[in-house]
């Protein structure tokens, strides 16, 4: 049967389901693949669900940008944690996860043929969204420690450039960008009258005293900074699909058009739960992120035998390490062999735009102490056997 060409043919396939199928075919595999946490939403989130159920009006459509009580809770959080003040110059829009926020942003600021600058390694869903919108991702390599290169970013800007994307704490590398580098990107965007899209989904996952910085908090950042946030990681909300974006006021009408068309409004039951999550005790985040910090130390220690075989850049954020393996084996082939021969799953670097060399993303956010140690030991053993036999 003849099929018509579609723009989707140019979009890479999501890697997580592909690796998931490989895992299903290799029973007993430990996954260091998907970026999720193991803990559940706070009890405060669940306790607000009866309020949703008690009001039959909640079964109707609600405001496109989010219910007022959630918008107020987010505004308070932004002021307290991110130092971003909501006023007449900016707006909050609640989304069905921060990936939707990114898609909203791209559709709102571009026309087909425009360019968006991504720093490599990039988050694959960002690259996919840009391609879906008929735009071109322009790739700028980070340095040897996966830090931003502001001068290279500035040199990549053309008359078709509409935005520069940063992710800090970073997926897939786990690095955190310092305030000075983020300020440089903001200034570059201001000078060229383009947007800085700041993805901050991992904002709470920082270690060793390193602090998260929100570019939207910089002086005079309001007009050209788009900030994206998510409850998926921080509050164990992955399937509840709640995120939010802070946008310049002049983009609100466009974003509402997009969201009304695709979603109408974020799931109201999830918005109620989100209100509860944002009102949860400080102990909730302290305890759960503290537990992940302990897992991180186990992972760091267990990775030490890979010295010489891999380059492992220090990372103080998110729950990832990004390994450069000293081998000529394609990273996807390496992932397949690790799963099939050693029952350990990671994500290949090719899906993050790293075509030159063999890279692997290791995720530890969903692990317990015993599985963390066992999983990394399998990874170390598997890489030594596979690479040394080639």
Tab-separated table of N, CA, C and O in Angstrom, residues 256-340:
chain	number	residue	atom	x	y	z
A	256	UNK	N	-1.595	29.691	25.023
A	256	UNK	CA	-2.964	29.260	25.320
A	256	UNK	C	-3.645	28.690	24.079
A	256	UNK	O	-4.402	27.712	24.163
A	257	UNK	N	-3.391	29.253	22.917
A	257	UNK	CA	-3.941	28.690	21.682
A	257	UNK	C	-3.448	27.253	21.476
A	257	UNK	O	-4.222	26.353	21.129
A	258	UNK	N	-2.157	27.074	21.670
A	258	UNK	CA	-1.556	25.752	21.473
A	258	UNK	C	-2.127	24.750	22.470
A	258	UNK	O	-2.560	23.646	22.105
A	259	UNK	N	-2.137	25.138	23.733
A	259	UNK	CA	-2.578	24.208	24.772
A	259	UNK	C	-4.069	23.902	24.658
A	259	UNK	O	-4.496	22.759	24.865
A	260	UNK	N	-4.859	24.893	24.302
A	260	UNK	CA	-6.288	24.659	24.136
A	260	UNK	C	-6.552	23.671	23.000
A	260	UNK	O	-7.471	22.859	23.071
A	261	UNK	N	-5.738	23.720	21.969
A	261	UNK	CA	-5.902	22.821	20.833
A	261	UNK	C	-5.471	21.401	21.163
A	261	UNK	O	-6.149	20.423	20.829
A	262	UNK	N	-4.325	21.266	21.824
A	262	UNK	CA	-3.764	19.939	22.093
A	262	UNK	C	-4.387	19.284	23.318
A	262	UNK	O	-4.647	18.078	23.337
A	263	UNK	N	-4.654	20.070	24.355
A	263	UNK	CA	-4.998	19.510	25.663
A	263	UNK	C	-6.298	20.049	26.241
A	263	UNK	O	-6.953	19.357	27.027
A	264	UNK	N	-6.691	21.238	25.893
A	264	UNK	CA	-7.751	22.043	26.507
A	264	UNK	C	-7.319	22.505	27.885
A	264	UNK	O	-7.134	23.682	28.126
A	265	UNK	N	-7.151	21.580	28.821
A	265	UNK	CA	-6.625	21.956	30.138
A	265	UNK	C	-5.883	20.768	30.730
A	265	UNK	O	-6.179	19.618	30.394
A	266	UNK	N	-4.903	21.010	31.590
A	266	UNK	CA	-4.217	19.894	32.243
A	266	UNK	C	-5.221	19.085	33.072
A	266	UNK	O	-6.208	19.640	33.577
A	267	UNK	N	-4.999	17.771	33.245
A	267	UNK	CA	-5.929	16.945	34.025
A	267	UNK	C	-6.175	17.560	35.405
A	267	UNK	O	-5.238	17.769	36.177
A	268	UNK	N	-7.429	17.853	35.667
A	268	UNK	CA	-7.740	18.592	36.898
A	268	UNK	C	-7.472	17.749	38.141
A	268	UNK	O	-7.014	18.265	39.165
A	269	UNK	N	-7.721	16.458	38.068
A	269	UNK	CA	-7.440	15.601	39.229
A	269	UNK	C	-5.951	15.654	39.569
A	269	UNK	O	-5.566	15.703	40.746
A	270	UNK	N	-5.102	15.674	38.545
A	270	UNK	CA	-3.658	15.765	38.779
A	270	UNK	C	-3.269	17.134	39.312
A	270	UNK	O	-2.321	17.261	40.099
A	271	UNK	N	-4.001	18.168	38.885
A	271	UNK	CA	-3.702	19.511	39.408
A	271	UNK	C	-4.005	19.583	40.902
A	271	UNK	O	-3.257	20.214	41.662
A	272	UNK	N	-5.095	18.970	41.342
A	272	UNK	CA	-5.389	18.925	42.782
A	272	UNK	C	-4.257	18.220	43.524
A	272	UNK	O	-3.797	18.689	44.574
A	273	UNK	N	-3.823	17.089	42.984
A	273	UNK	CA	-2.730	16.363	43.626
A	273	UNK	C	-1.469	17.218	43.663
A	273	UNK	O	-0.709	17.194	44.646
A	274	UNK	N	-1.241	17.994	42.598
A	274	UNK	CA	-0.061	18.857	42.549
A	274	UNK	C	-0.096	19.928	43.633
A	274	UNK	O	0.937	20.269	44.223
A	275	UNK	N	-1.284	20.473	43.900
A	275	UNK	CA	-1.415	21.442	44.996
A	275	UNK	C	-0.951	20.810	46.301
A	275	UNK	O	-0.175	21.404	47.073
A	276	UNK	N	-1.405	19.594	46.551
A	276	UNK	CA	-0.993	18.896	47.766
A	276	UNK	C	0.502	18.642	47.797
A	276	UNK	O	1.155	18.816	48.839
A	277	UNK	N	1.064	18.247	46.663
A	277	UNK	CA	2.498	17.977	46.609
A	277	UNK	C	3.303	19.224	46.949
A	277	UNK	O	4.270	19.167	47.730
A	278	UNK	N	2.908	20.363	46.410
A	278	UNK	CA	3.634	21.602	46.675
A	278	UNK	C	3.478	22.074	48.118
A	278	UNK	O	4.254	22.910	48.594
A	279	UNK	N	2.461	21.551	48.806
A	279	UNK	CA	2.247	21.885	50.218
A	279	UNK	C	2.840	20.834	51.155
A	279	UNK	O	2.673	20.925	52.372
A	280	UNK	N	3.539	19.850	50.609
A	280	UNK	CA	4.074	18.766	51.432
A	280	UNK	C	5.196	19.269	52.328
A	280	UNK	O	5.782	20.328	52.100
A	281	UNK	N	5.525	18.483	53.321
A	281	UNK	CA	6.532	18.872	54.301
A	281	UNK	C	7.923	18.876	53.676
A	281	UNK	O	8.207	18.137	52.723
A	282	UNK	N	8.790	19.683	54.217
A	282	UNK	CA	10.162	19.753	53.715
A	282	UNK	C	10.901	18.434	53.930
A	282	UNK	O	11.838	18.113	53.195
A	283	UNK	N	10.450	17.648	54.941
A	283	UNK	CA	11.087	16.360	55.199
A	283	UNK	C	10.932	15.399	54.028
A	283	UNK	O	11.784	14.545	53.788
A	284	UNK	N	9.824	15.531	53.293
A	284	UNK	CA	9.585	14.641	52.151
A	284	UNK	C	10.732	14.745	51.155
A	284	UNK	O	11.350	13.737	50.781
A	285	UNK	N	11.025	15.952	50.701
A	285	UNK	CA	12.105	16.126	49.735
A	285	UNK	C	13.460	15.825	50.361
A	285	UNK	O	14.314	15.183	49.739
A	286	UNK	N	13.659	16.289	51.574
A	286	UNK	CA	14.944	16.083	52.244
A	286	UNK	C	15.268	14.596	52.351
A	286	UNK	O	16.385	14.162	52.037
A	287	UNK	N	14.291	13.804	52.765
A	287	UNK	CA	14.533	12.372	52.976
A	287	UNK	C	14.741	11.629	51.661
A	287	UNK	O	15.662	10.817	51.531
A	288	UNK	N	13.881	11.900	50.681
A	288	UNK	CA	13.975	11.144	49.431
A	288	UNK	C	15.204	11.537	48.621
A	288	UNK	O	15.902	10.656	48.086
A	289	UNK	N	15.494	12.819	48.529
A	289	UNK	CA	16.667	13.222	47.765
A	289	UNK	C	17.938	12.856	48.528
A	289	UNK	O	18.958	12.519	47.925
A	290	UNK	N	17.849	12.869	49.855
A	290	UNK	CA	18.979	12.385	50.651
A	290	UNK	C	19.274	10.917	50.393
A	290	UNK	O	20.440	10.511	50.319
A	291	UNK	N	18.223	10.110	50.222
A	291	UNK	CA	18.409	8.688	49.919
A	291	UNK	C	19.056	8.510	48.548
A	291	UNK	O	19.929	7.648	48.362
A	292	UNK	N	18.634	9.325	47.565
A	292	UNK	CA	19.250	9.241	46.240
A	292	UNK	C	20.715	9.670	46.303
A	292	UNK	O	21.571	9.097	45.620
A	293	UNK	N	21.015	10.655	47.146
A	293	UNK	CA	22.408	11.075	47.312
A	293	UNK	C	23.266	9.926	47.834
A	293	UNK	O	24.438	9.771	47.435
A	294	UNK	N	22.699	9.100	48.716
A	294	UNK	CA	23.430	7.936	49.218
A	294	UNK	C	23.648	6.910	48.108
A	294	UNK	O	24.734	6.311	48.005
A	295	UNK	N	22.626	6.699	47.274
A	295	UNK	CA	22.766	5.798	46.129
A	295	UNK	C	23.857	6.316	45.199
A	295	UNK	O	24.675	5.552	44.668
A	296	UNK	N	23.868	7.622	45.004
A	296	UNK	CA	24.870	8.238	44.143
A	296	UNK	C	26.283	7.900	44.607
A	296	UNK	O	27.164	7.588	43.780
A	297	UNK	N	26.517	7.944	45.906
A	297	UNK	CA	27.843	7.621	46.432
A	297	UNK	C	28.205	6.165	46.180
A	297	UNK	O	29.367	5.844	45.869
A	298	UNK	N	27.226	5.275	46.303
A	298	UNK	CA	27.456	3.856	45.997
A	298	UNK	C	27.835	3.695	44.538
A	298	UNK	O	28.761	2.948	44.187
A	299	UNK	N	27.111	4.404	43.663
A	299	UNK	CA	27.384	4.316	42.230
A	299	UNK	C	28.780	4.845	41.906
A	299	UNK	O	29.539	4.221	41.150
A	300	UNK	N	29.146	5.977	42.484
A	300	UNK	CA	30.471	6.548	42.241
A	300	UNK	C	31.562	5.557	42.631
A	300	UNK	O	32.529	5.332	41.895
A	301	UNK	N	31.402	4.941	43.805
A	301	UNK	CA	32.400	3.985	44.284
A	301	UNK	C	32.462	2.748	43.389
A	301	UNK	O	33.548	2.256	43.066
A	302	UNK	N	31.279	2.260	42.978
A	302	UNK	CA	31.228	1.048	42.167
A	302	UNK	C	31.755	1.262	40.760
A	302	UNK	O	32.175	0.311	40.089
A	303	UNK	N	31.734	2.514	40.279
A	303	UNK	CA	32.228	2.802	38.934
A	303	UNK	C	33.752	2.914	38.863
A	303	UNK	O	34.319	2.940	37.768
A	304	UNK	N	34.420	2.967	39.993
A	304	UNK	CA	35.870	3.194	40.006
A	304	UNK	C	36.660	2.186	39.177
A	304	UNK	O	37.659	2.557	38.533
A	305	UNK	N	36.264	0.895	39.144
A	305	UNK	CA	37.034	-0.056	38.329
A	305	UNK	C	36.994	0.229	36.828
A	305	UNK	O	37.728	-0.406	36.066
A	306	UNK	N	36.149	1.169	36.393
A	306	UNK	CA	36.098	1.520	34.969
A	306	UNK	C	37.155	2.550	34.587
A	306	UNK	O	37.256	2.914	33.413
A	307	UNK	N	37.918	3.039	35.563
A	307	UNK	CA	38.964	4.009	35.266
A	307	UNK	C	39.914	3.436	34.220
A	307	UNK	O	40.389	2.309	34.344
A	308	UNK	N	40.161	4.205	33.178
A	308	UNK	CA	41.003	3.734	32.083
A	308	UNK	C	40.193	3.193	30.926
A	308	UNK	O	40.550	3.386	29.765
A	309	UNK	N	39.097	2.509	31.247
A	309	UNK	CA	38.210	1.991	30.202
A	309	UNK	C	37.199	3.047	29.783
A	309	UNK	O	36.787	3.097	28.616
A	310	UNK	N	36.795	3.900	30.744
A	310	UNK	CA	35.793	4.940	30.477
A	310	UNK	C	36.253	6.269	31.048
A	310	UNK	O	36.965	6.312	32.049
A	311	UNK	N	35.793	7.342	30.429
A	311	UNK	CA	35.917	8.671	31.010
A	311	UNK	C	34.599	8.997	31.699
A	311	UNK	O	33.541	8.959	31.055
A	312	UNK	N	34.652	9.271	32.994
A	312	UNK	CA	33.443	9.543	33.766
A	312	UNK	C	33.552	10.956	34.330
A	312	UNK	O	34.308	11.217	35.263
A	313	UNK	N	32.805	11.873	33.739
A	313	UNK	CA	32.859	13.275	34.161
A	313	UNK	C	32.129	13.455	35.485
A	313	UNK	O	31.010	12.953	35.648
A	314	UNK	N	32.728	14.141	36.461
A	314	UNK	CA	32.026	14.410	37.720
A	314	UNK	C	30.718	15.142	37.471
A	314	UNK	O	30.639	16.024	36.612
A	315	UNK	N	29.685	14.753	38.206
A	315	UNK	CA	28.355	15.342	38.024
A	315	UNK	C	27.730	15.564	39.386
A	315	UNK	O	27.685	14.645	40.211
A	316	UNK	N	27.225	16.767	39.611
A	316	UNK	CA	26.681	17.133	40.918
A	316	UNK	C	25.171	17.364	40.891
A	316	UNK	O	24.630	18.004	41.801
A	317	UNK	N	24.494	16.846	39.853
A	317	UNK	CA	23.056	17.063	39.778
A	317	UNK	C	22.323	15.937	39.082
A	317	UNK	O	22.935	15.000	38.572
A	318	UNK	N	20.990	16.047	39.090
A	318	UNK	CA	20.088	15.041	38.500
A	318	UNK	C	20.393	13.680	39.118
A	318	UNK	O	20.786	13.583	40.285
A	319	UNK	N	20.232	12.594	38.361
A	319	UNK	CA	20.646	11.271	38.851
A	319	UNK	C	21.184	10.450	37.687
A	319	UNK	O	20.778	9.325	37.449
A	320	UNK	N	22.168	11.088	37.014
A	320	UNK	CA	22.805	10.456	35.861
A	320	UNK	C	24.321	10.612	35.910
A	320	UNK	O	24.842	11.589	36.455
A	321	UNK	N	24.996	9.639	35.291
A	321	UNK	CA	26.379	9.798	34.880
A	321	UNK	C	26.443	9.458	33.398
A	321	UNK	O	25.708	8.601	32.915
A	322	UNK	N	27.309	10.160	32.684
A	322	UNK	CA	27.429	9.965	31.237
A	322	UNK	C	28.837	9.466	30.959
A	322	UNK	O	29.812	10.199	31.151
A	323	UNK	N	28.942	8.226	30.543
A	323	UNK	CA	30.229	7.563	30.374
A	323	UNK	C	30.680	7.605	28.919
A	323	UNK	O	29.895	7.307	28.014
A	324	UNK	N	31.915	7.986	28.698
A	324	UNK	CA	32.523	7.824	27.381
A	324	UNK	C	33.384	6.569	27.429
A	324	UNK	O	34.360	6.501	28.178
A	325	UNK	N	32.991	5.561	26.646
A	325	UNK	CA	33.677	4.271	26.661
A	325	UNK	C	34.747	4.279	25.578
A	325	UNK	O	34.486	4.647	24.425
A	326	UNK	N	35.949	3.865	25.947
A	326	UNK	CA	37.061	3.863	24.997
A	326	UNK	C	37.000	2.603	24.139
A	326	UNK	O	37.709	1.621	24.356
A	327	UNK	N	36.098	2.643	23.157
A	327	UNK	CA	35.892	1.521	22.250
A	327	UNK	C	35.346	2.038	20.932
A	327	UNK	O	34.798	3.145	20.872
A	328	UNK	N	35.520	1.250	19.895
A	328	UNK	CA	34.963	1.580	18.591
A	328	UNK	C	33.562	0.998	18.406
A	328	UNK	O	32.923	1.218	17.379
A	329	UNK	N	33.081	0.253	19.388
A	329	UNK	CA	31.756	-0.365	19.284
A	329	UNK	C	30.691	0.721	19.346
A	329	UNK	O	30.718	1.591	20.225
A	330	UNK	N	29.746	0.681	18.417
A	330	UNK	CA	28.617	1.598	18.424
A	330	UNK	C	27.882	1.504	19.745
A	330	UNK	O	27.693	0.415	20.286
A	331	UNK	N	27.453	2.648	20.286
A	331	UNK	CA	26.872	2.642	21.637
A	331	UNK	C	25.577	1.840	21.708
A	331	UNK	O	25.302	1.191	22.729
A	332	UNK	N	24.757	1.834	20.651
A	332	UNK	CA	23.538	1.037	20.686
A	332	UNK	C	23.864	-0.448	20.671
A	332	UNK	O	23.225	-1.245	21.375
A	333	UNK	N	24.862	-0.853	19.883
A	333	UNK	CA	25.288	-2.248	19.884
A	333	UNK	C	25.829	-2.632	21.262
A	333	UNK	O	25.581	-3.751	21.760
A	334	UNK	N	26.535	-1.717	21.882
A	334	UNK	CA	27.062	-1.960	23.224
A	334	UNK	C	25.917	-2.152	24.220
A	334	UNK	O	25.953	-3.060	25.070
A	335	UNK	N	24.884	-1.320	24.114
A	335	UNK	CA	23.718	-1.457	24.995
A	335	UNK	C	23.041	-2.804	24.797
A	335	UNK	O	22.678	-3.484	25.768
A	336	UNK	N	22.853	-3.218	23.548
A	336	UNK	CA	22.218	-4.516	23.276
A	336	UNK	C	23.012	-5.660	23.889
A	336	UNK	O	22.440	-6.562	24.509
A	337	UNK	N	24.316	-5.612	23.755
A	337	UNK	CA	25.139	-6.691	24.300
A	337	UNK	C	25.146	-6.685	25.827
A	337	UNK	O	25.148	-7.740	26.468
A	338	UNK	N	25.145	-5.512	26.423
A	338	UNK	CA	25.086	-5.446	27.893
A	338	UNK	C	23.794	-6.062	28.420
A	338	UNK	O	23.798	-6.760	29.441
A	339	UNK	N	22.689	-5.813	27.723
A	339	UNK	CA	21.410	-6.390	28.153
A	339	UNK	C	21.389	-7.892	27.903
A	339	UNK	O	21.046	-8.683	28.795
A	340	UNK	N	21.727	-8.298	26.711
A	340	UNK	CA	21.582	-9.699	26.319
A	340	UNK	C	22.614	-10.617	26.970
A	340	UNK	O	22.309	-11.771	27.283
